[in-house]
């Protein structure tokens, strides 16, 4: 699994077996991010492609979670698009 630390204030755990889904979001204009969602705790995190180790994290998530590839068009919200998968 993975743990995300938010500026030293809060840690959110995403054990693989409890991660509902993860994936890559591609925004109009080329920006990419990784997202991870845990439904039982209603926890969501989005990680920008500027993060060191982004590609390694993407590979790890593809190997261990239900992995989605989402295109987000201008004016759309990633969270709204992901509701289709719940």
N, CA, C and O atoms as a Tinker XYZ file with bonds, in Angstrom:
   344  protein
     1  N      0.816000   -1.191000    0.000000    73     2
     2  CA     0.000000    0.000000    0.000000    64     1     3
     3  C      0.853000    1.244000    0.000000    63     2     4     5
     4  O      2.075000    1.180000   -0.132000    81     3
     5  N      0.209000    2.353000    0.146000    73     3     6
     6  CA     0.926000    3.632000    0.193000    64     5     7
     7  C      0.321000    4.512000    1.265000    63     6     8     9
     8  O     -0.848000    4.374000    1.626000    81     7
     9  N      1.140000    5.420000    1.766000    73     7    10
    10  CA     0.707000    6.414000    2.744000    64     9    11
    11  C      1.043000    7.792000    2.192000    63    10    12    13
    12  O      2.157000    8.025000    1.721000    81    11
    13  N      0.085000    8.696000    2.250000    73    11    14
    14  CA     0.280000   10.065000    1.785000    64    13    15
    15  C      0.323000   10.960000    3.012000    63    14    16    17
    16  O     -0.564000   10.910000    3.864000    81    15
    17  N      1.364000   11.780000    3.091000    73    15    18
    18  CA     1.538000   12.705000    4.200000    64    17    19
    19  C      1.240000   14.112000    3.688000    63    18    20    21
    20  O      1.913000   14.599000    2.779000    81    19
    21  N      0.241000   14.760000    4.266000    73    19    22
    22  CA    -0.139000   16.109000    3.872000    64    21    23
    23  C      0.557000   17.135000    4.748000    63    22    24    25
    24  O      0.073000   17.494000    5.821000    81    23
    25  N      1.696000   17.597000    4.272000    73    23    26
    26  CA     2.437000   18.685000    4.924000    64    25    27
    27  C      2.701000   18.417000    6.398000    63    26    28    29
    28  O      2.755000   19.350000    7.199000    81    27
    29  N      2.866000   17.154000    6.760000    73    27    30
    30  CA     3.164000   16.800000    8.134000    64    29    31
    31  C      1.981000   16.884000    9.077000    63    30    32    33
    32  O      2.135000   16.661000   10.278000    81    31
    33  N      0.797000   17.202000    8.556000    73    31    34
    34  CA    -0.376000   17.379000    9.410000    64    33    35
    35  C     -1.256000   16.134000    9.477000    63    34    36    37
    36  O     -1.819000   15.824000   10.527000    81    35
    37  N     -1.372000   15.425000    8.359000    73    35    38
    38  CA    -2.274000   14.278000    8.312000    64    37    39
    39  C     -1.672000   13.219000    7.401000    63    38    40    41
    40  O     -1.125000   13.534000    6.344000    81    39
    41  N     -1.777000   11.969000    7.815000    73    39    42
    42  CA    -1.356000   10.852000    6.977000    64    41    43
    43  C     -2.589000   10.051000    6.587000    63    42    44    45
    44  O     -3.434000    9.739000    7.426000    81    43
    45  N     -2.680000    9.724000    5.306000    73    43    46
    46  CA    -3.785000    8.910000    4.815000    64    45    47
    47  C     -3.187000    7.624000    4.261000    63    46    48    49
    48  O     -2.289000    7.651000    3.420000    81    47
    49  N     -3.702000    6.498000    4.749000    73    47    50
    50  CA    -3.212000    5.199000    4.302000    64    49    51
    51  C     -4.121000    4.640000    3.215000    63    50    52    53
    52  O     -5.347000    4.727000    3.289000    81    51
    53  N     -3.479000    4.065000    2.204000    73    51    54
    54  CA    -4.175000    3.403000    1.103000    64    53    55
    55  C     -3.619000    1.985000    0.961000    63    54    56    57
    56  O     -2.818000    1.725000    0.063000    81    55
    57  N     -4.042000    1.051000    1.851000    73    55    58
    58  CA    -3.627000   -0.345000    1.648000    64    57    59
    59  C     -4.190000   -0.814000    0.304000    63    58    60    61
    60  O     -5.324000   -0.479000   -0.037000    81    59
    61  N     -3.420000   -1.578000   -0.454000    73    59    62
    62  CA    -3.883000   -1.994000   -1.782000    64    61    63
    63  C     -5.259000   -2.653000   -1.708000    63    62    64    65
    64  O     -6.128000   -2.358000   -2.528000    81    63
    65  N     -5.463000   -3.536000   -0.743000    73    63    66
    66  CA    -6.730000   -4.276000   -0.691000    64    65    67
    67  C     -7.922000   -3.396000   -0.331000    63    66    68    69
    68  O     -9.067000   -3.808000   -0.517000    81    67
    69  N     -7.672000   -2.190000    0.184000    73    67    70
    70  CA    -8.769000   -1.280000    0.534000    64    69    71
    71  C     -8.864000   -0.085000   -0.407000    63    70    72    73
    72  O     -9.725000    0.777000   -0.230000    81    71
    73  N     -7.989000   -0.028000   -1.399000    73    71    74
    74  CA    -8.031000    1.055000   -2.380000    64    73    75
    75  C     -9.100000    0.716000   -3.413000    63    74    76    77
    76  O     -9.002000   -0.301000   -4.099000    81    75
    77  N    -10.116000    1.562000   -3.525000    73    75    78
    78  CA   -11.230000    1.316000   -4.426000    64    77    79
    79  C    -10.757000    1.375000   -5.874000    63    78    80    81
    80  O    -11.043000    0.473000   -6.662000    81    79
    81  N    -10.036000    2.432000   -6.221000    73    79    82
    82  CA    -9.401000    2.527000   -7.528000    64    81    83
    83  C     -8.338000    3.605000   -7.502000    63    82    84    85
    84  O     -8.271000    4.433000   -6.593000    81    83
    85  N     -7.507000    3.565000   -8.536000    73    83    86
    86  CA    -6.461000    4.570000   -8.744000    64    85    87
    87  C     -6.354000    4.757000  -10.250000    63    86    88    89
    88  O     -6.950000    4.008000  -11.024000    81    87
    89  N     -5.597000    5.752000  -10.650000    73    87    90
    90  CA    -5.435000    5.933000  -12.086000    64    89    91
    91  C     -4.698000    7.193000  -12.448000    63    90    92    93
    92  O     -4.148000    7.899000  -11.603000    81    91
    93  N     -4.709000    7.449000  -13.745000    73    91    94
    94  CA    -4.099000    8.643000  -14.323000    64    93    95
    95  C     -5.218000    9.517000  -14.857000    63    94    96    97
    96  O     -6.122000    9.035000  -15.539000    81    95
    97  N     -5.156000   10.790000  -14.547000    73    95    98
    98  CA    -6.069000   11.750000  -15.164000    64    97    99
    99  C     -5.245000   12.614000  -16.109000    63    98   100   101
   100  O     -4.171000   13.103000  -15.757000    81    99
   101  N     -5.771000   12.791000  -17.312000    73    99   102
   102  CA    -5.123000   13.649000  -18.300000    64   101   103
   103  C     -6.066000   14.804000  -18.596000    63   102   104   105
   104  O     -7.204000   14.612000  -19.025000    81   103
   105  N     -5.562000   16.004000  -18.354000    73   103   106
   106  CA    -6.360000   17.206000  -18.528000    64   105   107
   107  C     -6.096000   17.833000  -19.892000    63   106   108   109
   108  O     -5.024000   17.656000  -20.472000    81   107
   109  N     -7.086000   18.570000  -20.399000    73   107   110
   110  CA    -6.893000   19.333000  -21.619000    64   109   111
   111  C     -5.672000   20.228000  -21.410000    63   110   112   113
   112  O     -5.565000   20.912000  -20.392000    81   111
   113  N     -4.769000   20.219000  -22.361000    73   111   114
   114  CA    -3.544000   20.998000  -22.220000    64   113   115
   115  C     -2.351000   20.146000  -21.828000    63   114   116   117
   116  O     -1.220000   20.634000  -21.823000    81   115
   117  N     -2.582000   18.878000  -21.499000    73   115   118
   118  CA    -1.483000   17.957000  -21.273000    64   117   119
   119  C     -1.101000   17.683000  -19.833000    63   118   120   121
   120  O     -0.279000   16.801000  -19.584000    81   119
   121  N     -1.664000   18.401000  -18.878000    73   119   122
   122  CA    -1.347000   18.135000  -17.467000    64   121   123
   123  C     -1.838000   16.738000  -17.092000    63   122   124   125
   124  O     -2.929000   16.330000  -17.488000    81   123
   125  N     -1.027000   16.010000  -16.326000    73   123   126
   126  CA    -1.393000   14.672000  -15.872000    64   125   127
   127  C     -1.275000   14.610000  -14.358000    63   126   128   129
   128  O     -0.490000   15.339000  -13.751000    81   127
   129  N     -2.062000   13.736000  -13.762000    73   127   130
   130  CA    -1.942000   13.495000  -12.325000    64   129   131
   131  C     -2.351000   12.061000  -12.037000    63   130   132   133
   132  O     -3.052000   11.422000  -12.821000    81   131
   133  N     -1.893000   11.575000  -10.886000    73   131   134
   134  CA    -2.311000   10.279000  -10.376000    64   133   135
   135  C     -3.377000   10.549000   -9.327000    63   134   136   137
   136  O     -3.247000   11.470000   -8.522000    81   135
   137  N     -4.433000    9.741000   -9.341000    73   135   138
   138  CA    -5.438000    9.849000   -8.286000    64   137   139
   139  C     -5.595000    8.492000   -7.622000    63   138   140   141
   140  O     -5.406000    7.447000   -8.245000    81   139
   141  N     -5.944000    8.531000   -6.345000    73   139   142
   142  CA    -6.172000    7.315000   -5.568000    64   141   143
   143  C     -7.408000    7.561000   -4.704000    63   142   144   145
   144  O     -7.544000    8.619000   -4.089000    81   143
   145  N     -8.313000    6.568000   -4.662000    73   143   146
   146  CA    -9.544000    6.722000   -3.883000    64   145   147
   147  C     -9.772000    5.492000   -3.024000    63   146   148   149
   148  O     -9.631000    4.358000   -3.483000    81   147
   149  N    -10.126000    5.735000   -1.777000    73   147   150
   150  CA   -10.473000    4.692000   -0.813000    64   149   151
   151  C    -11.889000    4.969000   -0.327000    63   150   152   153
   152  O    -12.114000    5.875000    0.475000    81   151
   153  N    -12.840000    4.182000   -0.819000    73   151   154
   154  CA   -14.260000    4.446000   -0.552000    64   153   155
   155  C    -14.644000    4.231000    0.905000    63   154   156   157
   156  O    -15.445000    5.002000    1.434000    81   155
   157  N    -14.103000    3.212000    1.578000    73   155   158
   158  CA   -14.536000    2.922000    2.949000    64   157   159
   159  C    -14.233000    4.061000    3.915000    63   158   160   161
   160  O    -14.921000    4.204000    4.925000    81   159
   161  N    -13.230000    4.865000    3.632000    73   159   162
   162  CA   -12.905000    6.027000    4.482000    64   161   163
   163  C    -13.206000    7.341000    3.765000    63   162   164   165
   164  O    -12.956000    8.416000    4.310000    81   163
   165  N    -13.744000    7.261000    2.538000    73   163   166
   166  CA   -14.023000    8.421000    1.686000    64   165   167
   167  C    -12.789000    9.328000    1.602000    63   166   168   169
   168  O    -12.857000   10.525000    1.884000    81   167
   169  N    -11.677000    8.734000    1.211000    73   167   170
   170  CA   -10.413000    9.466000    1.087000    64   169   171
   171  C     -9.980000    9.490000   -0.373000    63   170   172   173
   172  O     -9.978000    8.464000   -1.053000    81   171
   173  N     -9.616000   10.671000   -0.836000    73   171   174
   174  CA    -9.208000   10.894000   -2.223000    64   173   175
   175  C     -7.943000   11.729000   -2.217000    63   174   176   177
   176  O     -7.823000   12.683000   -1.448000    81   175
   177  N     -7.002000   11.372000   -3.071000    73   175   178
   178  CA    -5.801000   12.182000   -3.213000    64   177   179
   179  C     -5.474000   12.273000   -4.697000    63   178   180   181
   180  O     -5.642000   11.309000   -5.445000    81   179
   181  N     -5.007000   13.441000   -5.109000    73   179   182
   182  CA    -4.557000   13.658000   -6.482000    64   181   183
   183  C     -3.124000   14.170000   -6.413000    63   182   184   185
   184  O     -2.831000   15.129000   -5.699000    81   183
   185  N     -2.232000   13.521000   -7.163000    73   183   186
   186  CA    -0.800000   13.797000   -7.089000    64   185   187
   187  C     -0.333000   14.297000   -8.457000    63   186   188   189
   188  O     -0.513000   13.597000   -9.454000    81   187
   189  N      0.264000   15.497000   -8.529000    73   187   190
   190  CA     0.675000   16.058000   -9.823000    64   189   191
   191  C      1.867000   15.317000  -10.428000    63   190   192   193
   192  O      2.648000   14.678000   -9.723000    81   191
   193  N      1.986000   15.421000  -11.753000    73   191   194
   194  CA     3.077000   14.743000  -12.452000    64   193   195
   195  C      4.444000   15.366000  -12.201000    63   194   196   197
   196  O      5.450000   14.881000  -12.718000    81   195
   197  N      4.487000   16.427000  -11.418000    73   195   198
   198  CA     5.765000   17.055000  -11.057000    64   197   199
   199  C      6.440000   16.348000   -9.881000    63   198   200   201
   200  O      7.584000   16.657000   -9.548000    81   199
   201  N      5.743000   15.405000   -9.253000    73   199   202
   202  CA     6.292000   14.662000   -8.118000    64   201   203
   203  C      7.459000   13.790000   -8.563000    63   202   204   205
   204  O      7.356000   13.079000   -9.563000    81   203
   205  N      8.568000   13.839000   -7.829000    73   203   206
   206  CA     9.666000   12.913000   -8.087000    64   205   207
   207  C      9.148000   11.496000   -7.865000    63   206   208   209
   208  O      8.489000   11.229000   -6.860000    81   207
   209  N      9.436000   10.593000   -8.786000    73   207   210
   210  CA     8.984000    9.220000   -8.656000    64   209   211
   211  C      7.591000    8.976000   -9.226000    63   210   212   213
   212  O      7.002000    7.923000   -8.984000    81   211
   213  N      7.061000    9.934000   -9.977000    73   211   214
   214  CA     5.706000    9.827000  -10.539000    64   213   215
   215  C      5.542000    8.542000  -11.356000    63   214   216   217
   216  O      4.568000    7.814000  -11.169000    81   215
   217  N      6.487000    8.256000  -12.262000    73   215   218
   218  CA     6.376000    7.076000  -13.124000    64   217   219
   219  C      6.431000    5.788000  -12.312000    63   218   220   221
   220  O      5.706000    4.837000  -12.607000    81   219
   221  N      7.279000    5.749000  -11.300000    73   219   222
   222  CA     7.374000    4.558000  -10.453000    64   221   223
   223  C      6.075000    4.326000   -9.685000    63   222   224   225
   224  O      5.613000    3.192000   -9.553000    81   223
   225  N      5.493000    5.414000   -9.181000    73   223   226
   226  CA     4.215000    5.300000   -8.471000    64   225   227
   227  C      3.128000    4.807000   -9.423000    63   226   228   229
   228  O      2.307000    3.970000   -9.046000    81   227
   229  N      3.117000    5.312000  -10.638000    73   227   230
   230  CA     2.138000    4.869000  -11.634000    64   229   231
   231  C      2.267000    3.361000  -11.873000    63   230   232   233
   232  O      1.256000    2.659000  -11.902000    81   231
   233  N      3.479000    2.856000  -12.042000    73   231   234
   234  CA     3.699000    1.423000  -12.256000    64   233   235
   235  C      3.226000    0.602000  -11.058000    63   234   236   237
   236  O      2.588000   -0.438000  -11.223000    81   235
   237  N      3.539000    1.072000   -9.865000    73   235   238
   238  CA     3.142000    0.363000   -8.637000    64   237   239
   239  C      1.617000    0.282000   -8.527000    63   238   240   241
   240  O      1.067000   -0.765000   -8.188000    81   239
   241  N      0.950000    1.384000   -8.812000    73   239   242
   242  CA    -0.508000    1.407000   -8.736000    64   241   243
   243  C     -1.133000    0.517000   -9.813000    63   242   244   245
   244  O     -2.118000   -0.173000   -9.550000    81   243
   245  N     -0.568000    0.528000  -11.019000    73   243   246
   246  CA    -1.088000   -0.328000  -12.095000    64   245   247
   247  C     -0.992000   -1.799000  -11.704000    63   246   248   249
   248  O     -1.861000   -2.594000  -12.060000    81   247
   249  N      0.046000   -2.157000  -10.985000    73   247   250
   250  CA     0.259000   -3.553000  -10.594000    64   249   251
   251  C     -0.628000   -3.994000   -9.440000    63   250   252   253
   252  O     -0.889000   -5.187000   -9.283000    81   251
   253  N     -1.099000   -3.042000   -8.626000    73   251   254
   254  CA    -1.742000   -3.416000   -7.362000    64   253   255
   255  C     -3.172000   -2.931000   -7.161000    63   254   256   257
   256  O     -3.792000   -3.265000   -6.151000    81   255
   257  N     -3.708000   -2.157000   -8.089000    73   255   258
   258  CA    -5.057000   -1.600000   -7.900000    64   257   259
   259  C     -5.859000   -1.715000   -9.186000    63   258   260   261
   260  O     -5.324000   -2.017000  -10.252000    81   259
   261  N     -7.171000   -1.462000   -9.056000    73   259   262
   262  CA    -8.002000   -1.273000  -10.251000    64   261   263
   263  C     -7.577000    0.078000  -10.814000    63   262   264   265
   264  O     -7.811000    1.107000  -10.180000    81   263
   265  N     -6.954000    0.095000  -11.997000    73   263   266
   266  CA    -6.329000    1.303000  -12.521000    64   265   267
   267  C     -7.152000    1.851000  -13.684000    63   266   268   269
   268  O     -7.475000    1.130000  -14.628000    81   267
   269  N     -7.480000    3.129000  -13.600000    73   267   270
   270  CA    -8.300000    3.801000  -14.609000    64   269   271
   271  C     -7.476000    4.840000  -15.356000    63   270   272   273
   272  O     -6.502000    5.371000  -14.824000    81   271
   273  N     -7.866000    5.122000  -16.574000    73   271   274
   274  CA    -7.264000    6.186000  -17.377000    64   273   275
   275  C     -8.399000    7.132000  -17.747000    63   274   276   277
   276  O     -9.266000    6.789000  -18.551000    81   275
   277  N     -8.389000    8.317000  -17.160000    73   275   278
   278  CA    -9.507000    9.260000  -17.300000    64   277   279
   279  C     -9.038000   10.513000  -18.038000    63   278   280   281
   280  O     -8.000000   11.090000  -17.715000    81   279
   281  N     -9.818000   10.917000  -19.026000    73   279   282
   282  CA    -9.552000   12.186000  -19.712000    64   281   283
   283  C    -10.508000   13.224000  -19.127000    63   282   284   285
   284  O    -11.717000   12.998000  -19.055000    81   283
   285  N     -9.957000   14.354000  -18.713000    73   283   286
   286  CA   -10.756000   15.418000  -18.108000    64   285   287
   287  C    -10.749000   16.610000  -19.063000    63   286   288   289
   288  O     -9.717000   17.245000  -19.280000    81   287
   289  N    -11.905000   16.896000  -19.621000    73   287   290
   290  CA   -12.030000   17.996000  -20.576000    64   289   291
   291  C    -12.197000   19.327000  -19.840000    63   290   292   293
   292  O    -12.552000   19.360000  -18.662000    81   291
   293  N    -11.937000   20.404000  -20.547000    73   291   294
   294  CA   -12.088000   21.741000  -19.965000    64   293   295
   295  C    -13.511000   21.901000  -19.417000    63   294   296   297
   296  O    -14.487000   21.572000  -20.092000    81   295
   297  N    -13.613000   22.405000  -18.196000    73   295   298
   298  CA   -14.910000   22.602000  -17.559000    64   297   299
   299  C    -15.408000   21.397000  -16.778000    63   298   300   301
   300  O    -16.420000   21.487000  -16.082000    81   299
   301  N    -14.708000   20.262000  -16.885000    73   299   302
   302  CA   -15.099000   19.065000  -16.149000    64   301   303
   303  C    -14.299000   18.943000  -14.856000    63   302   304   305
   304  O    -13.222000   19.523000  -14.719000    81   303
   305  N    -14.845000   18.181000  -13.913000    73   303   306
   306  CA   -14.190000   17.911000  -12.637000    64   305   307
   307  C    -13.811000   16.437000  -12.586000    63   306   308   309
   308  O    -14.618000   15.579000  -12.943000    81   307
   309  N    -12.598000   16.135000  -12.147000    73   307   310
   310  CA   -12.177000   14.751000  -11.995000    64   309   311
   311  C    -13.093000   14.020000  -11.022000    63   310   312   313
   312  O    -13.515000   12.897000  -11.296000    81   311
   313  N    -13.401000   14.638000   -9.904000    73   311   314
   314  CA   -14.269000   13.988000   -8.912000    64   313   315
   315  C    -15.634000   13.628000   -9.495000    63   314   316   317
   316  O    -16.170000   12.555000   -9.218000    81   315
   317  N    -16.191000   14.525000  -10.298000    73   315   318
   318  CA   -17.488000   14.238000  -10.928000    64   317   319
   319  C    -17.377000   13.065000  -11.893000    63   318   320   321
   320  O    -18.248000   12.195000  -11.921000    81   319
   321  N    -16.305000   13.041000  -12.686000    73   319   322
   322  CA   -16.112000   11.939000  -13.632000    64   321   323
   323  C    -15.949000   10.610000  -12.914000    63   322   324   325
   324  O    -16.425000    9.585000  -13.402000    81   323
   325  N    -15.286000   10.608000  -11.764000    73   323   326
   326  CA   -15.036000    9.368000  -11.040000    64   325   327
   327  C    -16.296000    8.780000  -10.402000    63   326   328   329
   328  O    -16.333000    7.587000  -10.102000    81   327
   329  N    -17.322000    9.598000  -10.192000    73   327   330
   330  CA   -18.576000    9.106000   -9.610000    64   329   331
   331  C    -19.186000    8.012000  -10.479000    63   330   332   333
   332  O    -19.931000    7.168000   -9.979000    81   331
   333  N    -18.875000    8.017000  -11.788000    73   331   334
   334  CA   -19.378000    6.986000  -12.694000    64   333   335
   335  C    -18.853000    5.598000  -12.304000    63   334   336   337
   336  O    -19.479000    4.590000  -12.632000    81   335
   337  N    -17.733000    5.537000  -11.621000    73   335   338
   338  CA   -17.081000    4.266000  -11.312000    64   337   339
   339  C    -17.448000    3.715000   -9.931000    63   338   340   341
   340  O    -16.982000    2.643000   -9.546000    81   339
   341  N    -18.268000    4.435000   -9.202000    73   339   342
   342  CA   -18.668000    3.973000   -7.855000    64   341   343
   343  C    -19.943000    3.172000   -7.905000    63   342   344
   344  O    -20.421000    2.709000   -6.869000    81   343
